[in-house]
Amino acid sequence: MARHLLQLEGLDAAALTALLDRAEAFLPIAQRTAPPSDALAGRLVANLFYEDSTRTRLSFETAAARLGARSLALQGAGSSSSKGESFLDTALNVEALGVDAIVVRSAIAGGAHLLARHVRCSVINAGDGRHEHPTQGLLDCLTVRRALGSIEGRTVAIVGDIANSRVARSAMHALTMLGATVRLVGPPTLLPRSLGSIVQHPERLSISHDLDAILGDLDVVMMLRVQLERAAGGGVSSDYRIQYGLTRDRANRLPPHCIVMHPGPVNRGVEVDDDVADDARRSQILGQVSNGVAIRMAVLQGCIGS
Ligand code: CP
């Protein structure tokens, strides 16, 4: 694996599958049915988070701990960025502490790429603006593969605020590369204006504005949060739930095997009804979080393992 993980765009099926296989092998450690590893003993991982996070930051910390590495945490609020220190200067100073990897989340699309051009340690993108969230895309793929046994040939609807979603971008790159068909579903204001050559297999990607029309064809329905922090609220009508929410009525019209996913945090009662989010038969929402630890173990091992 390369020294950095900046995006899933450009990774081929073999590279993606290798990461998923490595993560699957780490699952017993991630789930604590096997003892922790010391594969990364002596390594130091800095988590630089300039945007809020619950799952991703704690997941990277957990993954590092399960592999015997130590973690440092720095959040934008409370750092010397409040005194005018730049994003890049902060990263250079963190690297000077002697870290092996910087895991970075920032509001800047391309923020992780910028750091990777200037530091010598590994850089792992934990979400950069509207661009990508590669470890989320990988954990989404692992979740589909574990729940359904395969990704190739599956039909996945990604529903909601696609235009502002780095989760959607990473997921659509990986899922289509691995042979799934992806339907992007939402109101015109929250969808890309054109698909163009957005993924390497554009024949596997399509747009729909009518969730009800496709429910019966789905293997996976991935609901996204409306990202009010990226000014998406202005493009959302007050009847969003009625048109695009995964209500109990809509969930009842999904095929019996269809799984429900959401990257979190969930706006209950907006994009997903409470009892659909909590439906143990379909919902993979907490499973995604558990799978994320194994994915981040695989990525850390690939980037800074010997
Ligand atoms: N899915 C995700 O990125 O969640 P957090 O924002 O809590 O990290």
Coordinates of C-alpha atoms and ligand atoms in Angstrom, one line a residue:
M1 CA 0.0 0.0 0.0
A2 CA 1.1 3.6 -0.6
R3 CA 2.5 5.8 2.2
H4 CA -0.6 8.0 2.2
L5 CA -4.4 7.4 1.9
L6 CA -5.8 10.6 0.4
Q7 CA -8.8 9.4 -1.6
L8 CA -10.4 6.3 -3.1
E9 CA -10.7 7.8 -6.6
G10 CA -7.9 6.2 -8.6
L11 CA -7.7 3.0 -6.5
D12 CA -8.4 -0.1 -8.6
A13 CA -10.4 -3.1 -7.6
A14 CA -7.4 -5.1 -6.6
A15 CA -6.1 -2.3 -4.2
L16 CA -9.6 -1.9 -2.7
T17 CA -10.1 -5.6 -2.3
A18 CA -6.7 -6.0 -0.6
L19 CA -7.7 -3.3 1.9
L20 CA -11.0 -5.0 2.6
D21 CA -9.3 -8.4 3.0
R22 CA -6.8 -7.0 5.4
A23 CA -9.5 -5.3 7.4
E24 CA -11.5 -8.5 7.5
A25 CA -8.5 -10.3 8.9
F26 CA -8.3 -7.6 11.6
L27 CA -11.9 -8.0 12.6
P28 CA -11.4 -10.4 15.5
I29 CA -8.9 -8.0 17.1
A30 CA -11.2 -5.0 16.4
Q31 CA -14.1 -6.9 17.9
R32 CA -12.0 -8.0 20.9
T33 CA -12.5 -11.7 20.2
A34 CA -8.7 -11.9 19.6
P35 CA -6.0 -10.2 21.7
P36 CA -4.5 -6.9 20.5
S37 CA -1.6 -6.9 18.2
D38 CA 1.8 -5.2 18.6
A39 CA 2.3 -4.7 14.9
L40 CA 2.6 -1.0 15.3
A41 CA 4.3 -0.9 18.7
G42 CA 6.4 2.3 19.0
R43 CA 4.5 4.1 16.3
L44 CA 2.9 7.5 17.0
V45 CA -0.2 8.7 15.2
A46 CA -1.4 12.3 15.4
N47 CA -5.1 13.0 14.8
L48 CA -5.6 16.5 13.6
F49 CA -9.3 17.3 13.5
Y50 CA -10.3 20.7 12.3
E51 CA -14.0 19.6 12.1
D52 CA -16.1 17.9 14.6
S53 CA -16.1 14.1 14.8
T54 CA -17.2 11.3 17.0
R55 CA -16.8 8.1 15.0
T56 CA -13.8 8.8 12.8
R57 CA -11.5 10.2 15.5
L58 CA -12.3 7.6 18.1
S59 CA -12.1 4.9 15.5
F60 CA -8.6 5.9 14.5
E61 CA -7.6 6.1 18.1
T62 CA -9.1 2.6 18.8
A63 CA -7.5 1.2 15.7
A64 CA -4.1 2.5 16.7
A65 CA -4.5 1.1 20.2
R66 CA -5.5 -2.3 19.0
L67 CA -2.2 -2.4 16.9
G68 CA 0.0 -1.2 19.8
A69 CA 0.5 2.4 18.4
R70 CA 0.1 5.5 20.5
S71 CA -2.2 8.4 19.4
L72 CA -2.0 12.2 19.9
A73 CA -5.1 14.3 19.4
L74 CA -5.3 17.9 18.3
Q75 CA -8.6 19.6 17.5
G76 CA -8.7 22.9 15.6
A77 CA -10.5 24.6 18.5
G78 CA -8.0 24.8 21.3
S79 CA -5.0 24.7 19.0
S80 CA -2.7 27.5 18.2
S81 CA -4.6 28.0 14.9
S82 CA -6.6 30.5 17.0
K83 CA -3.4 32.6 17.2
G84 CA -3.0 32.6 13.4
E85 CA -0.9 29.5 12.9
S86 CA -1.6 28.1 9.4
F87 CA -2.9 24.6 8.7
L88 CA 0.3 23.6 7.0
D89 CA 2.5 25.1 9.8
T90 CA 0.5 23.2 12.4
A91 CA 1.1 19.9 10.5
L92 CA 4.8 20.6 10.0
N93 CA 5.1 21.2 13.8
V94 CA 3.2 18.1 14.6
E95 CA 5.5 16.1 12.3
A96 CA 8.5 17.7 14.0
L97 CA 7.3 16.0 17.2
G98 CA 8.3 12.7 15.5
V99 CA 5.0 11.2 14.5
D100 CA 4.7 8.4 11.9
A101 CA 1.3 9.5 10.6
I102 CA -1.0 12.4 10.5
V103 CA -4.7 11.6 10.3
V104 CA -6.4 14.8 9.2
R105 CA -9.9 16.1 8.9
S106 CA -10.4 19.6 7.5
A107 CA -13.0 21.7 5.9
I108 CA -10.7 22.3 2.9
A109 CA -11.2 20.0 -0.1
G110 CA -7.7 18.9 -0.8
G111 CA -6.4 19.6 2.7
A112 CA -4.9 16.1 3.1
H113 CA -3.3 16.4 -0.3
L114 CA -1.7 19.7 0.7
L115 CA -0.2 18.2 3.8
A116 CA 1.0 15.1 1.9
R117 CA 3.0 17.4 -0.5
H118 CA 4.9 19.0 2.4
V119 CA 5.4 16.4 5.2
R120 CA 7.5 13.2 5.1
C121 CA 5.3 11.2 7.4
S122 CA 2.2 9.4 6.2
V123 CA -1.0 11.4 5.7
I124 CA -4.4 9.7 6.0
N125 CA -7.5 11.7 5.0
A126 CA -10.2 11.6 7.6
G127 CA -12.5 13.8 5.5
D128 CA -11.6 16.9 3.5
G129 CA -14.5 19.3 2.9
R130 CA -16.8 18.1 0.2
H131 CA -14.1 16.0 -1.5
E132 CA -13.6 12.5 0.1
H133 CA -13.7 10.5 3.2
P134 CA -11.8 7.4 2.1
T135 CA -11.9 5.3 5.3
Q136 CA -15.7 5.8 5.4
G137 CA -16.0 4.6 1.8
L138 CA -13.9 1.5 2.7
L139 CA -15.9 0.7 5.8
D140 CA -19.1 1.1 3.8
C141 CA -17.8 -1.4 1.3
L142 CA -16.8 -3.8 4.1
T143 CA -20.2 -3.5 5.6
V144 CA -22.0 -4.4 2.3
R145 CA -19.6 -7.3 1.7
R146 CA -20.1 -8.7 5.2
A147 CA -23.8 -8.2 5.3
L148 CA -24.6 -9.4 1.8
G149 CA -21.6 -11.6 0.9
S150 CA -20.7 -9.6 -2.2
I151 CA -20.5 -6.1 -3.7
E152 CA -20.4 -7.0 -7.4
G153 CA -23.8 -6.8 -9.0
R154 CA -25.5 -5.2 -6.0
T155 CA -27.7 -2.1 -6.4
V156 CA -27.0 0.6 -3.9
A157 CA -29.1 3.8 -3.4
I158 CA -27.2 6.7 -1.8
V159 CA -30.0 9.1 -0.7
G160 CA -29.8 12.7 0.3
D161 CA -27.3 15.5 0.2
I162 CA -25.0 14.0 -2.4
A163 CA -23.7 17.4 -3.6
N164 CA -22.1 18.2 -0.3
S165 CA -21.2 14.7 0.7
R166 CA -17.6 13.5 0.9
V167 CA -19.0 10.2 2.1
A168 CA -21.0 9.8 -1.1
R169 CA -18.0 10.6 -3.3
S170 CA -15.8 8.0 -1.6
A171 CA -18.6 5.4 -1.5
M172 CA -19.5 5.8 -5.2
H173 CA -15.9 5.5 -6.3
A174 CA -15.3 2.3 -4.4
L175 CA -18.7 0.7 -4.9
T176 CA -18.7 1.2 -8.6
M177 CA -15.1 0.1 -8.9
L178 CA -16.0 -3.1 -7.1
G179 CA -18.9 -3.8 -9.5
A180 CA -22.0 -2.3 -7.8
T181 CA -24.6 -0.1 -9.5
V182 CA -25.1 3.1 -7.6
R183 CA -28.2 5.3 -7.8
L184 CA -27.8 8.8 -6.4
V185 CA -31.2 9.9 -5.1
G186 CA -32.3 13.3 -3.9
P187 CA -33.8 16.6 -4.8
P188 CA -32.1 18.4 -7.8
T189 CA -30.7 21.0 -5.4
L190 CA -28.7 18.3 -3.5
L191 CA -27.5 16.3 -6.5
P192 CA -24.5 16.9 -8.8
R193 CA -25.5 18.9 -11.9
S194 CA -24.0 16.3 -14.2
L195 CA -22.4 12.9 -13.7
G196 CA -19.9 13.3 -16.5
S197 CA -16.9 11.1 -15.8
I198 CA -17.4 11.4 -12.0
V199 CA -16.3 7.7 -11.6
Q200 CA -14.2 5.4 -13.7
H201 CA -17.3 3.2 -14.6
P202 CA -20.0 5.9 -15.3
E203 CA -22.3 3.2 -16.7
R204 CA -22.7 2.0 -13.1
L205 CA -23.8 5.4 -11.8
S206 CA -27.2 7.1 -12.3
I207 CA -29.4 9.8 -10.8
S208 CA -33.0 9.5 -9.6
H209 CA -35.3 12.0 -8.0
D210 CA -37.9 9.4 -7.1
L211 CA -36.9 7.2 -4.1
D212 CA -40.3 5.4 -4.2
A213 CA -39.8 4.2 -7.7
I214 CA -36.6 2.3 -7.0
L215 CA -37.2 0.9 -3.5
G216 CA -38.1 -2.6 -4.7
D217 CA -34.8 -2.9 -6.7
L218 CA -32.4 -2.2 -3.9
D219 CA -29.9 -4.3 -2.0
V220 CA -28.6 -1.4 0.0
V221 CA -30.0 1.9 0.9
M222 CA -27.5 4.4 2.3
M223 CA -29.1 7.4 3.8
L224 CA -27.1 10.7 4.2
R225 CA -27.4 13.5 6.6
V226 CA -28.4 16.9 5.2
Q227 CA -25.2 18.9 5.8
L228 CA -26.5 22.2 7.2
E229 CA -22.9 23.2 8.1
R230 CA -22.1 23.2 4.3
A231 CA -25.1 25.5 3.6
A232 CA -27.2 22.7 2.3
G233 CA -30.2 23.8 4.3
G234 CA -31.1 26.4 1.7
G235 CA -31.6 23.6 -0.8
V236 CA -33.9 21.5 1.4
S237 CA -37.6 21.8 1.4
S238 CA -39.6 21.4 4.6
D239 CA -41.2 18.2 3.2
Y240 CA -37.8 16.5 2.8
R241 CA -38.8 13.6 5.0
I242 CA -42.0 13.1 3.0
Q243 CA -40.0 12.9 -0.2
Y244 CA -36.7 11.4 0.7
G245 CA -36.8 10.2 4.3
L246 CA -36.6 6.4 4.9
T247 CA -39.9 6.1 6.7
R248 CA -41.3 2.9 8.1
D249 CA -43.7 2.8 5.2
R250 CA -40.8 3.0 2.7
A251 CA -38.7 0.5 4.6
N252 CA -41.6 -2.0 4.4
R253 CA -41.3 -1.8 0.6
L254 CA -37.6 -2.7 0.5
P255 CA -36.7 -6.3 -0.5
P256 CA -36.4 -8.5 2.6
H257 CA -32.6 -8.8 2.3
C258 CA -32.0 -5.0 1.7
I259 CA -29.8 -3.4 4.3
V260 CA -30.0 0.2 5.7
M261 CA -26.8 2.2 6.2
H262 CA -26.0 5.7 7.4
P263 CA -22.5 7.1 8.1
G264 CA -23.7 9.0 11.1
P265 CA -24.5 11.3 12.8
V266 CA -28.2 10.4 12.2
N267 CA -30.8 13.1 12.2
R268 CA -33.6 10.8 13.5
G269 CA -37.0 11.6 12.1
V270 CA -35.5 13.6 9.1
E271 CA -33.6 11.2 6.8
V272 CA -34.4 8.0 8.8
D273 CA -37.3 7.2 11.1
D274 CA -36.4 6.1 14.6
D275 CA -37.6 2.5 14.3
V276 CA -35.9 2.0 10.9
A277 CA -32.6 3.2 12.3
D278 CA -33.0 0.8 15.2
D279 CA -34.4 -2.2 13.2
A280 CA -31.9 -4.9 14.0
R281 CA -32.9 -7.0 10.9
R282 CA -31.9 -4.3 8.4
S283 CA -29.9 -1.6 10.1
Q284 CA -26.1 -1.8 9.7
I285 CA -25.6 1.7 11.3
L286 CA -23.7 0.5 14.3
G287 CA -22.1 -2.4 12.4
Q288 CA -20.6 0.3 10.1
V289 CA -18.9 1.8 13.2
S290 CA -17.5 -1.5 14.3
N291 CA -16.3 -2.3 10.8
G292 CA -14.6 1.1 10.7
V293 CA -12.1 0.1 13.4
A294 CA -10.9 -2.8 11.3
I295 CA -10.7 -0.6 8.2
R296 CA -8.6 1.9 10.1
M297 CA -6.4 -0.8 11.4
A298 CA -5.8 -2.0 7.9
V299 CA -5.1 1.5 6.7
L300 CA -2.7 2.3 9.5
Q301 CA -0.9 -1.0 9.1
G302 CA -0.7 -0.4 5.3
C303 CA 0.6 3.2 5.7
I304 CA 3.0 2.9 8.6
G305 CA 3.5 -0.9 9.2
S306 CA 6.8 -2.4 8.3
Ligands
CP1 N1 -19.1 9.1 9.7 C1 -18.4 10.1 10.2 O1 -17.5 10.7 9.6 O2 -18.7 10.4 11.5 P1 -18.0 11.5 12.4 O3 -18.2 12.9 11.7 O4 -18.6 11.4 13.8 O5 -16.5 11.2 12.4

